[in-house]
Amino acid sequence: DYHGIVPFVNVESVQLGLSYKLDPIYGNNAIFSNNHFKKTGEFLLGPLYECQNETDKKKDVTPNNDEITTKETKYYKQFWEDVLYFCEFCFKYTNDEIKFTEHCKICPYQHNQPGKLVYLGNDYLIKKVSHHRHGVFLESLCLFTKFFLDNKSSFCNLKEFDFFVVYARELDGISNLRNKPLGFFSKQIASTNFENLSSILIVPPYRNRGLGTLLIEFSYHLSIHQLESLSKMHDSPNIECFTTGPESPLSPFGLKMYVNYWQKTLVIEMMNYKKNNKLDTPLIKYLMEKTHFESEHIILTLKYMKCI
């Protein structure tokens, strides 16, 4: 699958902005032009190839067996690129260091965050970003993400998702984080299974700040709010039995964040359960009503905590 993940790391290093040099965890072939490789046996970043002459694109080139063997050898070599440079504001990318440095000086996203404000906290804010207004930004963000998540194989159907991007507030005094996307989660607009999150990533340099917990907690509150609005429209305000959760399967990174969040939340509710003597209600049912977590997620977390 051209939009899938290759089974080896094919880019040696990813540089984010001028300060962060990151080691990719997974291979990513969606960022390269598949058609160009088939024709020439050389790797070229996709957008660069798209700008080439249309006549050149339509040339019919039929490789012989020796050419096919050579291309296969090149395809499975360890690195297709030594370094890919990503803007830390808009995530546009290039393999040209000079062009990258020039872009960093003039990137318009340094001064403007895309999207609509949906959450404002003491230290961070969250913006909802839609594809129809910021398609290039989201496509570039997803291509960057593919180097660090192993189960998100496509970036072509972004119209079906809303994206929620977290930023540091300007008043936090950390000027070097201003207007930089620190992480995001995506949510399918029309989910038949009431899933509240499709993918989640905290950009590697900004981890260990509690951002995963913030985004996960916000995703639950968002789903509950949406259901409350829907229930009022249908005159059925009782939502105690409603449960929601992330799309399966979770990446190893996502699962770690979720178990941490579920564990902290369930401990508080279990203390309330014992304190209020809710012995007439089974524990799992009580936890589902209070947290709106899926039963399988509650059981998984309780097993992790060695409570069952």
Short mmCIF file of C-alpha atoms in Angstrom, two decimals:
data_model
loop_
_atom_site.label_atom_id
_atom_site.label_comp_id
_atom_site.label_asym_id
_atom_site.label_seq_id
_atom_site.Cartn_x
_atom_site.Cartn_y
_atom_site.Cartn_z
CA ASP A 1 0.00 0.00 0.00
CA TYR A 2 1.56 3.27 -1.14
CA HIS A 3 -0.06 5.07 1.77
CA GLY A 4 1.00 2.41 4.26
CA ILE A 5 4.05 2.08 6.42
CA VAL A 6 7.16 0.35 5.13
CA PRO A 7 8.52 -2.39 7.42
CA PHE A 8 11.79 -0.57 8.08
CA VAL A 9 12.90 2.94 9.00
CA ASN A 10 13.61 4.57 5.64
CA VAL A 11 14.61 8.07 6.79
CA GLU A 12 17.63 8.32 9.05
CA SER A 13 16.68 11.53 10.82
CA VAL A 14 13.76 13.95 11.09
CA GLN A 15 14.59 17.51 12.03
CA LEU A 16 11.78 19.54 13.57
CA GLY A 17 12.47 23.24 13.35
CA LEU A 18 15.99 24.43 13.94
CA SER A 19 16.42 22.80 17.35
CA TYR A 20 15.16 19.21 17.40
CA LYS A 21 16.71 16.24 15.62
CA LEU A 22 14.48 13.18 16.02
CA ASP A 23 14.97 9.49 15.31
CA PRO A 24 11.98 8.06 13.41
CA ILE A 25 10.39 4.99 14.96
CA TYR A 26 8.66 3.76 11.80
CA GLY A 27 9.18 3.90 8.06
CA ASN A 28 7.06 6.21 5.93
CA ASN A 29 6.67 5.84 2.17
CA ALA A 30 3.68 8.17 1.77
CA ILE A 31 5.99 11.15 1.85
CA PHE A 32 7.72 9.99 -1.34
CA SER A 33 6.44 9.86 -4.90
CA ASN A 34 5.55 6.28 -5.78
CA ASN A 35 5.05 7.09 -9.47
CA HIS A 36 8.44 8.72 -9.75
CA PHE A 37 10.15 5.71 -8.18
CA LYS A 38 8.38 3.33 -10.57
CA LYS A 39 9.57 5.36 -13.55
CA THR A 40 13.12 6.20 -12.53
CA GLY A 41 14.10 3.99 -9.60
CA GLU A 42 14.97 7.13 -7.65
CA PHE A 43 13.31 8.52 -4.55
CA LEU A 44 11.74 11.97 -4.72
CA LEU A 45 9.50 13.76 -2.26
CA GLY A 46 5.91 13.61 -3.49
CA PRO A 47 5.05 17.32 -3.76
CA LEU A 48 8.22 17.99 -5.75
CA TYR A 49 7.22 15.38 -8.30
CA GLU A 50 3.68 16.74 -8.54
CA CYS A 51 5.10 20.05 -9.75
CA GLN A 52 6.86 18.49 -12.70
CA ASN A 53 5.68 18.87 -16.27
CA GLU A 54 2.46 16.99 -17.04
CA THR A 55 3.90 15.71 -20.33
CA ASP A 56 6.82 14.16 -18.49
CA LYS A 57 4.40 12.47 -16.10
CA LYS A 58 2.50 10.79 -18.94
CA LYS A 59 5.53 9.20 -20.59
CA ASP A 60 5.11 5.43 -20.79
CA VAL A 61 8.25 3.78 -19.46
CA THR A 62 8.37 -0.01 -19.34
CA PRO A 63 11.38 -1.21 -17.33
CA ASN A 64 13.22 -4.41 -18.19
CA ASN A 65 13.98 -7.16 -15.65
CA ASP A 66 17.40 -5.75 -14.75
CA GLU A 67 15.84 -2.37 -14.01
CA ILE A 68 13.19 -3.98 -11.81
CA THR A 69 15.84 -5.86 -9.80
CA THR A 70 17.85 -2.66 -9.33
CA LYS A 71 14.75 -0.78 -8.14
CA GLU A 72 13.85 -3.48 -5.64
CA THR A 73 17.37 -3.30 -4.21
CA LYS A 74 17.08 0.47 -3.86
CA TYR A 75 13.60 0.21 -2.33
CA TYR A 76 14.79 -2.03 0.49
CA LYS A 77 18.00 -0.19 1.21
CA GLN A 78 18.02 1.20 4.72
CA PHE A 79 17.62 4.92 4.14
CA TRP A 80 15.92 6.71 1.28
CA GLU A 81 16.83 10.09 2.78
CA ASP A 82 19.41 11.07 5.38
CA VAL A 83 17.45 14.01 6.79
CA LEU A 84 13.94 15.38 6.30
CA TYR A 85 13.29 18.88 7.62
CA PHE A 86 9.86 19.74 9.05
CA CYS A 87 8.70 23.22 9.97
CA GLU A 88 7.73 23.22 13.66
CA PHE A 89 4.80 25.58 12.96
CA CYS A 90 3.16 24.31 9.75
CA PHE A 91 4.92 20.92 9.28
CA LYS A 92 5.78 21.56 5.65
CA TYR A 93 8.81 19.48 4.80
CA THR A 94 11.80 19.32 2.48
CA ASN A 95 15.16 17.62 2.12
CA ASP A 96 16.84 20.92 1.25
CA GLU A 97 18.41 22.53 4.32
CA ILE A 98 18.81 25.95 2.69
CA LYS A 99 15.16 26.12 1.59
CA PHE A 100 14.11 24.88 5.02
CA THR A 101 16.07 27.62 6.80
CA GLU A 102 14.56 30.25 4.51
CA HIS A 103 11.04 28.94 5.14
CA CYS A 104 11.53 29.03 8.91
CA LYS A 105 12.12 32.77 8.70
CA ILE A 106 8.88 33.55 6.87
CA CYS A 107 6.41 30.79 7.85
CA PRO A 108 3.04 32.53 8.38
CA TYR A 109 2.05 30.02 11.07
CA GLN A 110 4.66 31.54 13.38
CA HIS A 111 2.17 34.31 14.05
CA ASN A 112 -1.20 32.65 13.43
CA GLN A 113 -2.59 29.42 14.85
CA PRO A 114 -5.01 27.65 12.50
CA GLY A 115 -8.47 26.63 13.62
CA LYS A 116 -11.19 27.65 16.05
CA LEU A 117 -10.60 27.93 19.79
CA VAL A 118 -12.54 25.22 21.68
CA TYR A 119 -10.66 25.02 24.99
CA LEU A 120 -8.76 27.60 27.03
CA GLY A 121 -6.89 26.44 30.13
CA ASN A 122 -4.36 28.03 32.42
CA ASP A 123 -1.35 26.80 30.46
CA TYR A 124 -2.67 25.40 27.19
CA LEU A 125 -5.37 25.92 24.60
CA ILE A 126 -6.93 23.57 22.05
CA LYS A 127 -8.05 24.52 18.55
CA LYS A 128 -10.35 22.60 16.25
CA VAL A 129 -8.83 22.47 12.77
CA SER A 130 -10.85 21.39 9.74
CA HIS A 131 -9.55 20.05 6.45
CA HIS A 132 -11.51 22.36 4.16
CA ARG A 133 -9.68 25.42 5.52
CA HIS A 134 -6.30 24.02 6.51
CA GLY A 135 -5.87 20.94 4.35
CA VAL A 136 -2.15 21.34 3.63
CA PHE A 137 -1.39 21.88 7.32
CA LEU A 138 -3.24 18.70 8.34
CA GLU A 139 -1.76 16.60 5.53
CA SER A 140 1.74 17.71 6.50
CA LEU A 141 1.01 17.05 10.18
CA CYS A 142 -0.19 13.53 9.37
CA LEU A 143 2.85 12.80 7.22
CA PHE A 144 5.07 13.84 10.12
CA THR A 145 3.00 11.67 12.47
CA LYS A 146 3.53 8.55 10.35
CA PHE A 147 7.17 8.46 11.47
CA PHE A 148 6.03 7.99 15.09
CA LEU A 149 2.74 6.04 14.92
CA ASP A 150 2.54 2.55 13.47
CA ASN A 151 -1.20 2.08 12.90
CA LYS A 152 -2.25 5.13 10.91
CA SER A 153 -1.70 4.25 7.28
CA SER A 154 -3.55 6.92 5.32
CA PHE A 155 -3.69 10.67 5.08
CA CYS A 156 -6.00 10.89 2.06
CA ASN A 157 -9.40 10.84 3.81
CA LEU A 158 -8.85 13.78 6.15
CA LYS A 159 -12.22 15.28 5.21
CA GLU A 160 -13.83 12.62 7.40
CA PHE A 161 -12.05 13.84 10.54
CA ASP A 162 -11.85 16.80 12.86
CA PHE A 163 -8.46 17.59 14.35
CA PHE A 164 -7.88 19.11 17.77
CA VAL A 165 -4.44 20.69 18.17
CA VAL A 166 -2.96 21.78 21.50
CA TYR A 167 -0.83 24.91 21.88
CA ALA A 168 0.89 26.60 24.81
CA ARG A 169 -0.75 29.81 25.95
CA GLU A 170 1.32 32.93 25.40
CA LEU A 171 1.01 33.96 29.02
CA ASP A 172 2.96 30.93 30.23
CA GLY A 173 6.20 32.83 29.71
CA ILE A 174 7.73 30.11 27.55
CA SER A 175 8.22 32.12 24.39
CA ASN A 176 9.97 29.29 22.52
CA LEU A 177 6.70 27.28 22.49
CA ARG A 178 4.51 30.07 21.19
CA ASN A 179 2.30 29.05 18.24
CA LYS A 180 3.95 25.63 17.95
CA PRO A 181 1.61 22.62 17.72
CA LEU A 182 2.52 20.47 20.72
CA GLY A 183 0.23 17.55 19.95
CA PHE A 184 -3.16 16.63 18.52
CA PHE A 185 -5.90 14.08 18.32
CA SER A 186 -8.24 13.35 15.44
CA LYS A 187 -11.89 12.34 15.71
CA GLN A 188 -14.06 10.86 13.00
CA ILE A 189 -16.91 13.25 12.24
CA ALA A 190 -19.52 10.51 11.81
CA SER A 191 -18.54 7.55 13.97
CA THR A 192 -21.16 4.79 14.07
CA ASN A 193 -19.51 3.30 17.17
CA PHE A 194 -19.42 6.61 19.11
CA GLU A 195 -15.62 6.57 19.19
CA ASN A 196 -14.24 9.79 20.59
CA LEU A 197 -10.71 9.59 19.20
CA SER A 198 -9.05 8.09 16.13
CA SER A 199 -5.38 8.91 16.62
CA ILE A 200 -3.32 10.86 19.12
CA LEU A 201 0.25 12.11 19.12
CA ILE A 202 2.26 14.34 21.38
CA VAL A 203 5.12 15.76 19.31
CA PRO A 204 8.22 14.03 20.76
CA PRO A 205 10.09 17.10 22.12
CA TYR A 206 6.99 18.20 24.06
CA ARG A 207 6.18 15.00 25.94
CA ASN A 208 6.03 14.61 29.73
CA ARG A 209 3.99 17.80 30.12
CA GLY A 210 0.62 16.15 30.79
CA LEU A 211 -0.59 16.93 27.27
CA GLY A 212 -1.75 13.37 26.58
CA THR A 213 -4.00 13.45 29.63
CA LEU A 214 -5.32 16.87 28.61
CA LEU A 215 -6.26 15.74 25.10
CA ILE A 216 -7.79 12.44 26.24
CA GLU A 217 -9.86 14.13 28.95
CA PHE A 218 -11.01 16.76 26.47
CA SER A 219 -12.05 14.06 23.97
CA TYR A 220 -14.34 12.47 26.58
CA HIS A 221 -15.87 15.80 27.59
CA LEU A 222 -16.40 16.67 23.93
CA SER A 223 -18.25 13.42 23.21
CA ILE A 224 -20.41 13.75 26.32
CA HIS A 225 -21.28 17.34 25.40
CA GLN A 226 -22.19 16.29 21.85
CA LEU A 227 -24.39 13.48 23.15
CA GLU A 228 -26.14 15.78 25.62
CA SER A 229 -26.98 18.15 22.78
CA LEU A 230 -28.25 15.26 20.67
CA SER A 231 -30.31 13.88 23.56
CA LYS A 232 -32.00 17.23 24.14
CA MET A 233 -32.97 17.38 20.48
CA HIS A 234 -34.66 13.98 20.82
CA ASP A 235 -36.10 14.73 24.27
CA SER A 236 -34.13 11.96 26.01
CA PRO A 237 -31.75 13.70 28.41
CA ASN A 238 -30.63 10.60 30.34
CA ILE A 239 -27.12 9.70 29.17
CA GLU A 240 -25.93 7.63 32.12
CA CYS A 241 -25.64 4.49 30.01
CA PHE A 242 -23.67 6.17 27.25
CA THR A 243 -20.07 5.01 26.88
CA THR A 244 -17.35 6.06 24.51
CA GLY A 245 -13.66 5.52 23.91
CA PRO A 246 -10.84 5.54 21.39
CA GLU A 247 -10.79 3.74 18.08
CA SER A 248 -9.09 0.35 18.11
CA PRO A 249 -6.36 -0.64 17.83
CA LEU A 250 -4.42 1.90 19.85
CA SER A 251 -0.77 2.45 19.08
CA PRO A 252 1.65 1.41 21.86
CA PHE A 253 2.16 5.10 22.59
CA GLY A 254 -1.59 5.75 22.70
CA LEU A 255 -2.32 2.71 24.87
CA LYS A 256 0.25 3.82 27.42
CA MET A 257 -1.34 7.27 27.66
CA TYR A 258 -4.86 5.87 27.93
CA VAL A 259 -4.08 3.30 30.62
CA ASN A 260 -2.45 6.06 32.64
CA TYR A 261 -5.53 8.27 32.27
CA TRP A 262 -8.05 5.47 32.90
CA GLN A 263 -6.15 4.36 35.99
CA LYS A 264 -6.12 7.81 37.63
CA THR A 265 -9.80 8.38 36.86
CA LEU A 266 -10.97 4.96 38.05
CA VAL A 267 -9.07 5.20 41.35
CA ILE A 268 -10.99 8.37 42.23
CA GLU A 269 -14.35 6.86 41.31
CA MET A 270 -13.61 3.62 43.17
CA MET A 271 -12.89 5.64 46.30
CA ASN A 272 -16.23 7.42 45.85
CA TYR A 273 -17.95 4.08 45.29
CA LYS A 274 -16.64 2.74 48.59
CA LYS A 275 -17.28 5.99 50.45
CA ASN A 276 -20.88 6.27 49.29
CA ASN A 277 -21.61 2.58 49.95
CA LYS A 278 -22.97 2.03 46.45
CA LEU A 279 -23.10 -1.68 47.08
CA ASP A 280 -26.48 -2.01 45.39
CA THR A 281 -24.87 -1.18 42.04
CA PRO A 282 -22.20 -3.49 40.55
CA LEU A 283 -18.80 -1.82 40.46
CA ILE A 284 -18.31 -2.03 36.68
CA LYS A 285 -21.74 -0.56 35.99
CA TYR A 286 -21.11 2.22 38.51
CA LEU A 287 -17.78 3.07 36.88
CA MET A 288 -19.33 3.08 33.41
CA GLU A 289 -22.06 5.49 34.54
CA LYS A 290 -19.62 7.84 36.25
CA THR A 291 -16.82 7.87 33.68
CA HIS A 292 -18.58 6.87 30.42
CA PHE A 293 -15.64 4.53 29.75
CA GLU A 294 -16.26 1.37 27.73
CA SER A 295 -16.58 -1.74 29.92
CA GLU A 296 -13.63 -3.44 28.20
CA HIS A 297 -11.43 -0.44 28.93
CA ILE A 298 -12.44 -0.50 32.59
CA ILE A 299 -11.74 -4.22 32.87
CA LEU A 300 -8.39 -3.83 31.07
CA THR A 301 -7.35 -1.09 33.48
CA LEU A 302 -8.50 -2.96 36.58
CA LYS A 303 -6.46 -5.95 35.44
CA TYR A 304 -3.47 -3.70 34.91
CA MET A 305 -3.97 -2.38 38.46
CA LYS A 306 -4.31 -6.01 39.65
CA CYS A 307 -7.73 -5.26 41.14
CA ILE A 308 -9.35 -8.22 39.38
#
